[in-house]
Amino acid sequence: MNLPPLPDEAVVIGAHAADWRSAVREAGRALTRSGATRSDYADRMIAVIEEFGAYVVIAPGLALAHARPGRDVLREGLAVVTLAEPVAFGHPHNDPVRVVVGLAVANAEEHVASVANLANVFNDAGAVGRLAHARDATEIRGLLGIEGGAA
Amino acid sequence: MKIIAVCGVGIGTSAILKVNAERALERLELTADIDASDLAGIAVAAADAQVILTSSELAPAVRQAIGRSFAEVVEVTNYFDVDEISRLLERSLG
């Protein structure tokens, strides 16, 4: 299984986010626009960070915003938000964040293969920088090696 | 040998950590079972584990949750850096 499709609606280039919450909310809106989640999902992604801390900043400059599967997840989805100004999430080593990847999964099993594909992309240490500088959704899809798909 | 990758919700980040830890083990030519777990399930999951991989953010909560387990809690900074994970695992398992 490949990564979920990444339609144009699921990509935001150069978002202006005042803080980490608005950066995550931007990813939540992108997931909702692309039809993957209801709008409540953004609140749950924020709640995960409020509860457990900024561990979602899993590599320098990269936050993987996500929450548990739930009724607000309509189908597996991916969103990518690049930030015009880097935002601190409060991670001791990997701040500031330049790219937020939003992930929604309908059940815990189905996402393992797509996450492995995500790992393939980001095992290349230059990937976050290239995503941060991408000019449009087509370039983002190219860097992630995924299809556009219908929204 | 058993290794647990832990994150807050048991999907997403812990799955990425599991995938990259498997790549690190392959590089070290070691074999181990690697499971992903959320923080709520870690006490049970850690009972027969040697190593728990997590982020420095979650490490204190993991240590508290497992109590007097024999498992070593190893803090990973970059979940995609197979070199870093290999170094950490070699130190714990070697």
mmCIF file of C-alpha atoms in Angstrom:
data_model
loop_
_atom_site.group_PDB
_atom_site.id
_atom_site.type_symbol
_atom_site.label_atom_id
_atom_site.label_comp_id
_atom_site.label_asym_id
_atom_site.label_seq_id
_atom_site.Cartn_x
_atom_site.Cartn_y
_atom_site.Cartn_z
ATOM 1 C CA MET A 1 0.000 0.000 0.000
ATOM 2 C CA ASN A 2 1.215 3.438 -0.871
ATOM 3 C CA LEU A 3 0.776 6.710 0.942
ATOM 4 C CA PRO A 4 -2.776 8.102 0.866
ATOM 5 C CA PRO A 5 -3.466 10.449 -2.055
ATOM 6 C CA LEU A 6 -2.477 14.067 -1.571
ATOM 7 C CA PRO A 7 -4.929 16.253 -3.511
ATOM 8 C CA ASP A 8 -4.250 19.982 -3.897
ATOM 9 C CA GLU A 9 -6.783 20.665 -1.113
ATOM 10 C CA ALA A 10 -4.559 18.770 1.322
ATOM 11 C CA VAL A 11 -1.516 20.978 0.692
ATOM 12 C CA VAL A 12 -0.846 24.452 2.083
ATOM 13 C CA ILE A 13 2.307 26.249 0.945
ATOM 14 C CA GLY A 14 3.831 29.011 3.056
ATOM 15 C CA ALA A 15 1.163 29.157 5.756
ATOM 16 C CA HIS A 16 1.455 31.922 8.344
ATOM 17 C CA ALA A 17 0.964 30.344 11.753
ATOM 18 C CA ALA A 18 1.345 32.383 14.927
ATOM 19 C CA ASP A 19 1.976 29.327 17.105
ATOM 20 C CA TRP A 20 2.005 25.538 17.028
ATOM 21 C CA ARG A 21 -1.727 25.309 17.598
ATOM 22 C CA SER A 22 -2.535 27.313 14.513
ATOM 23 C CA ALA A 23 0.032 25.306 12.523
ATOM 24 C CA VAL A 24 -1.690 22.057 13.548
ATOM 25 C CA ARG A 25 -5.100 23.590 12.893
ATOM 26 C CA GLU A 26 -3.949 24.459 9.374
ATOM 27 C CA ALA A 27 -3.107 20.766 8.816
ATOM 28 C CA GLY A 28 -6.513 19.846 10.283
ATOM 29 C CA ARG A 29 -8.306 22.165 7.856
ATOM 30 C CA ALA A 30 -6.371 20.642 4.968
ATOM 31 C CA LEU A 31 -7.412 17.118 6.022
ATOM 32 C CA THR A 32 -11.038 18.255 6.261
ATOM 33 C CA ARG A 33 -10.959 20.039 2.875
ATOM 34 C CA SER A 34 -9.620 16.897 1.234
ATOM 35 C CA GLY A 35 -12.474 14.855 2.690
ATOM 36 C CA ALA A 36 -10.380 12.713 5.058
ATOM 37 C CA THR A 37 -11.687 14.036 8.376
ATOM 38 C CA ARG A 38 -14.383 16.109 10.019
ATOM 39 C CA SER A 39 -13.262 19.417 11.461
ATOM 40 C CA ASP A 40 -13.188 18.016 15.030
ATOM 41 C CA TYR A 41 -10.100 16.021 14.152
ATOM 42 C CA ALA A 42 -7.918 19.154 14.390
ATOM 43 C CA ASP A 43 -8.951 19.561 18.034
ATOM 44 C CA ARG A 44 -7.947 15.973 18.744
ATOM 45 C CA MET A 45 -4.542 16.453 17.099
ATOM 46 C CA ILE A 46 -3.991 19.503 19.306
ATOM 47 C CA ALA A 47 -5.161 17.566 22.373
ATOM 48 C CA VAL A 48 -2.515 14.875 21.736
ATOM 49 C CA ILE A 49 0.236 17.500 21.924
ATOM 50 C CA GLU A 50 -1.331 19.169 24.956
ATOM 51 C CA GLU A 51 -1.448 15.809 26.725
ATOM 52 C CA PHE A 52 1.886 14.282 25.707
ATOM 53 C CA GLY A 53 4.066 17.224 24.684
ATOM 54 C CA ALA A 54 5.874 18.055 21.487
ATOM 55 C CA TYR A 55 7.063 14.516 20.792
ATOM 56 C CA VAL A 56 5.256 14.748 17.430
ATOM 57 C CA VAL A 57 8.243 16.814 16.243
ATOM 58 C CA ILE A 58 9.922 13.585 15.211
ATOM 59 C CA ALA A 59 12.803 15.032 13.199
ATOM 60 C CA PRO A 60 14.470 18.446 12.911
ATOM 61 C CA GLY A 61 11.891 20.815 11.438
ATOM 62 C CA LEU A 62 9.164 18.201 10.982
ATOM 63 C CA ALA A 63 5.980 17.688 13.015
ATOM 64 C CA LEU A 64 3.760 14.658 12.408
ATOM 65 C CA ALA A 65 0.389 15.843 13.692
ATOM 66 C CA HIS A 66 -2.023 12.986 14.305
ATOM 67 C CA ALA A 67 -4.578 11.521 16.694
ATOM 68 C CA ARG A 68 -6.108 8.137 17.324
ATOM 69 C CA PRO A 69 -8.568 6.672 14.825
ATOM 70 C CA GLY A 70 -12.081 7.944 15.540
ATOM 71 C CA ARG A 71 -15.481 8.687 14.078
ATOM 72 C CA ASP A 72 -14.164 12.033 12.840
ATOM 73 C CA VAL A 73 -11.844 10.139 10.473
ATOM 74 C CA LEU A 74 -13.754 9.466 7.251
ATOM 75 C CA ARG A 75 -10.859 7.788 5.463
ATOM 76 C CA GLU A 76 -7.098 7.556 5.703
ATOM 77 C CA GLY A 77 -5.616 10.912 4.813
ATOM 78 C CA LEU A 78 -2.449 12.925 4.599
ATOM 79 C CA ALA A 79 -1.918 16.683 4.564
ATOM 80 C CA VAL A 80 1.223 18.761 4.169
ATOM 81 C CA VAL A 81 1.595 22.326 5.454
ATOM 82 C CA THR A 82 4.771 24.304 4.904
ATOM 83 C CA LEU A 83 5.229 27.299 7.177
ATOM 84 C CA ALA A 84 6.317 30.723 5.958
ATOM 85 C CA GLU A 85 7.926 31.354 9.338
ATOM 86 C CA PRO A 86 9.200 28.390 11.390
ATOM 87 C CA VAL A 87 7.183 27.758 14.554
ATOM 88 C CA ALA A 88 8.377 26.419 17.917
ATOM 89 C CA PHE A 89 6.442 23.410 19.218
ATOM 90 C CA GLY A 90 8.452 23.151 22.431
ATOM 91 C CA HIS A 91 10.659 20.230 21.399
ATOM 92 C CA PRO A 92 14.109 20.280 23.060
ATOM 93 C CA HIS A 93 16.042 19.289 19.915
ATOM 94 C CA ASN A 94 13.945 19.390 16.770
ATOM 95 C CA ASP A 95 12.415 22.889 16.900
ATOM 96 C CA PRO A 96 11.608 25.022 15.024
ATOM 97 C CA VAL A 97 9.108 23.283 12.774
ATOM 98 C CA ARG A 98 9.034 24.174 9.079
ATOM 99 C CA VAL A 99 6.796 21.388 7.789
ATOM 100 C CA VAL A 100 3.682 19.909 9.408
ATOM 101 C CA VAL A 101 2.477 16.573 8.076
ATOM 102 C CA GLY A 102 -1.075 15.784 9.172
ATOM 103 C CA LEU A 103 -2.007 12.110 9.326
ATOM 104 C CA ALA A 104 -5.448 10.585 9.811
ATOM 105 C CA VAL A 105 -5.971 6.840 9.951
ATOM 106 C CA ALA A 106 -9.245 4.938 10.215
ATOM 107 C CA ASN A 107 -7.723 1.980 12.029
ATOM 108 C CA ALA A 108 -4.389 1.261 13.628
ATOM 109 C CA GLU A 109 -3.436 -1.584 11.260
ATOM 110 C CA GLU A 110 -3.996 0.003 7.875
ATOM 111 C CA HIS A 111 -1.499 2.777 8.352
ATOM 112 C CA VAL A 112 1.642 0.770 9.010
ATOM 113 C CA ALA A 113 2.479 0.303 5.321
ATOM 114 C CA SER A 114 1.878 3.930 4.444
ATOM 115 C CA VAL A 115 3.949 5.056 7.408
ATOM 116 C CA ALA A 116 6.774 2.858 6.128
ATOM 117 C CA ASN A 117 6.576 4.770 2.855
ATOM 118 C CA LEU A 118 6.744 8.041 4.758
ATOM 119 C CA ALA A 119 9.840 6.716 6.518
ATOM 120 C CA ASN A 120 11.443 5.985 3.130
ATOM 121 C CA VAL A 121 11.044 9.633 2.168
ATOM 122 C CA PHE A 122 12.318 11.115 5.428
ATOM 123 C CA ASN A 123 15.228 8.704 5.903
ATOM 124 C CA ASP A 124 16.835 11.215 3.540
ATOM 125 C CA ALA A 125 17.899 13.987 5.906
ATOM 126 C CA GLY A 126 17.451 16.624 3.177
ATOM 127 C CA ALA A 127 13.761 15.838 2.644
ATOM 128 C CA VAL A 128 12.367 18.297 5.215
ATOM 129 C CA GLY A 129 14.339 21.197 3.717
ATOM 130 C CA ARG A 130 13.215 20.339 0.189
ATOM 131 C CA LEU A 131 9.567 20.115 1.281
ATOM 132 C CA ALA A 132 9.863 23.420 3.144
ATOM 133 C CA HIS A 133 11.000 25.113 -0.068
ATOM 134 C CA ALA A 134 8.529 23.428 -2.436
ATOM 135 C CA ARG A 135 6.505 25.908 -4.490
ATOM 136 C CA ASP A 136 3.312 23.957 -5.077
ATOM 137 C CA ALA A 137 1.377 20.768 -4.381
ATOM 138 C CA THR A 138 2.773 19.055 -7.469
ATOM 139 C CA GLU A 139 6.312 19.534 -6.170
ATOM 140 C CA ILE A 140 5.292 18.232 -2.721
ATOM 141 C CA ARG A 141 3.720 15.138 -4.289
ATOM 142 C CA GLY A 142 6.866 14.588 -6.333
ATOM 143 C CA LEU A 143 9.075 14.783 -3.235
ATOM 144 C CA LEU A 144 6.818 12.327 -1.382
ATOM 145 C CA GLY A 145 6.484 10.083 -4.423
ATOM 146 C CA ILE A 146 2.673 10.035 -4.315
ATOM 147 C CA GLU A 147 -0.307 10.506 -6.576
ATOM 148 C CA GLY A 148 -2.727 13.429 -6.487
ATOM 149 C CA GLY A 149 -5.977 11.525 -6.417
ATOM 150 C CA ALA A 150 -9.470 12.963 -6.395
ATOM 151 C CA ALA A 151 -10.497 15.050 -3.424
ATOM 152 C CA MET B 1 14.549 -10.190 22.349
ATOM 153 C CA LYS B 2 11.735 -7.674 22.358
ATOM 154 C CA ILE B 3 11.756 -3.950 21.666
ATOM 155 C CA ILE B 4 8.799 -1.604 22.117
ATOM 156 C CA ALA B 5 8.363 1.698 20.259
ATOM 157 C CA VAL B 6 6.154 4.028 22.279
ATOM 158 C CA CYS B 7 4.240 7.154 21.408
ATOM 159 C CA GLY B 8 1.314 8.993 22.927
ATOM 160 C CA VAL B 9 -1.420 7.373 20.868
ATOM 161 C CA GLY B 10 0.239 4.193 19.536
ATOM 162 C CA ILE B 11 -0.093 5.077 15.860
ATOM 163 C CA GLY B 12 1.868 7.310 13.520
ATOM 164 C CA THR B 13 5.023 8.204 15.375
ATOM 165 C CA SER B 14 5.493 4.847 17.101
ATOM 166 C CA ALA B 15 4.940 3.088 13.782
ATOM 167 C CA ILE B 16 7.625 5.248 12.165
ATOM 168 C CA LEU B 17 9.961 4.480 15.037
ATOM 169 C CA LYS B 18 9.213 0.753 14.664
ATOM 170 C CA VAL B 19 9.944 0.802 10.914
ATOM 171 C CA ASN B 20 13.235 2.639 11.374
ATOM 172 C CA ALA B 21 14.268 0.493 14.346
ATOM 173 C CA GLU B 22 13.755 -2.565 12.131
ATOM 174 C CA ARG B 23 16.045 -0.972 9.563
ATOM 175 C CA ALA B 24 18.617 -0.288 12.299
ATOM 176 C CA LEU B 25 18.487 -3.918 13.507
ATOM 177 C CA GLU B 26 18.964 -5.142 9.963
ATOM 178 C CA ARG B 27 22.022 -2.948 9.663
ATOM 179 C CA LEU B 28 23.362 -4.309 12.968
ATOM 180 C CA GLU B 29 22.520 -7.858 11.829
ATOM 181 C CA LEU B 30 20.425 -8.410 14.945
ATOM 182 C CA THR B 31 16.962 -9.897 15.180
ATOM 183 C CA ALA B 32 14.259 -8.811 17.617
ATOM 184 C CA ASP B 33 10.507 -8.437 17.756
ATOM 185 C CA ILE B 34 9.521 -4.786 17.649
ATOM 186 C CA ASP B 35 6.021 -3.762 18.711
ATOM 187 C CA ALA B 36 4.430 -0.328 18.740
ATOM 188 C CA SER B 37 2.498 0.751 21.816
ATOM 189 C CA ASP B 38 0.765 3.783 23.204
ATOM 190 C CA LEU B 39 1.653 5.219 26.571
ATOM 191 C CA ALA B 40 -1.447 3.716 28.194
ATOM 192 C CA GLY B 41 -0.438 0.186 27.160
ATOM 193 C CA ILE B 42 3.271 0.424 27.895
ATOM 194 C CA ALA B 43 3.249 -1.192 31.360
ATOM 195 C CA VAL B 44 1.839 -4.425 29.907
ATOM 196 C CA ALA B 45 3.830 -4.252 26.675
ATOM 197 C CA ALA B 46 7.108 -3.639 28.537
ATOM 198 C CA ALA B 47 6.797 -6.626 30.871
ATOM 199 C CA ASP B 48 8.945 -8.863 28.660
ATOM 200 C CA ALA B 49 10.797 -6.195 26.675
ATOM 201 C CA GLN B 50 14.520 -5.409 26.837
ATOM 202 C CA VAL B 51 14.404 -1.988 25.237
ATOM 203 C CA ILE B 52 11.795 0.742 24.974
ATOM 204 C CA LEU B 53 12.338 3.330 22.264
ATOM 205 C CA THR B 54 10.648 6.689 22.658
ATOM 206 C CA SER B 55 11.239 10.424 22.422
ATOM 207 C CA SER B 56 12.898 12.460 25.150
ATOM 208 C CA GLU B 57 9.539 14.204 25.593
ATOM 209 C CA LEU B 58 7.795 10.978 26.566
ATOM 210 C CA ALA B 59 10.670 9.259 28.386
ATOM 211 C CA PRO B 60 9.763 10.465 31.914
ATOM 212 C CA ALA B 61 6.154 9.318 31.505
ATOM 213 C CA VAL B 62 7.340 5.969 30.122
ATOM 214 C CA ARG B 63 9.730 5.451 33.052
ATOM 215 C CA GLN B 64 6.952 6.233 35.486
ATOM 216 C CA ALA B 65 4.520 3.891 33.722
ATOM 217 C CA ILE B 66 6.828 0.866 33.619
ATOM 218 C CA GLY B 67 7.933 1.150 37.244
ATOM 219 C CA ARG B 68 10.487 -1.519 38.115
ATOM 220 C CA SER B 69 10.692 -3.145 34.721
ATOM 221 C CA PHE B 70 14.017 -4.451 33.446
ATOM 222 C CA ALA B 71 13.514 -2.668 30.150
ATOM 223 C CA GLU B 72 15.898 0.134 29.291
ATOM 224 C CA VAL B 73 14.272 3.357 28.097
ATOM 225 C CA VAL B 74 16.171 4.732 25.101
ATOM 226 C CA GLU B 75 15.487 8.275 23.890
ATOM 227 C CA VAL B 76 15.496 8.904 20.152
ATOM 228 C CA THR B 77 15.820 12.485 18.853
ATOM 229 C CA ASN B 78 15.334 12.010 15.109
ATOM 230 C CA TYR B 79 12.908 9.183 14.340
ATOM 231 C CA PHE B 80 14.098 8.987 10.743
ATOM 232 C CA ASP B 81 17.808 8.829 11.496
ATOM 233 C CA VAL B 82 18.662 5.144 11.167
ATOM 234 C CA ASP B 83 22.292 5.953 12.096
ATOM 235 C CA GLU B 84 21.195 7.432 15.414
ATOM 236 C CA ILE B 85 18.832 4.531 16.152
ATOM 237 C CA SER B 86 21.547 2.006 15.211
ATOM 238 C CA ARG B 87 24.027 3.665 17.577
ATOM 239 C CA LEU B 88 21.497 3.686 20.417
ATOM 240 C CA LEU B 89 20.460 0.061 19.890
ATOM 241 C CA GLU B 90 24.049 -1.115 19.566
ATOM 242 C CA ARG B 91 24.815 0.531 22.895
ATOM 243 C CA SER B 92 21.816 -1.079 24.634
ATOM 244 C CA LEU B 93 22.005 -4.515 23.084
ATOM 245 C CA GLY B 94 25.709 -4.885 22.391
#
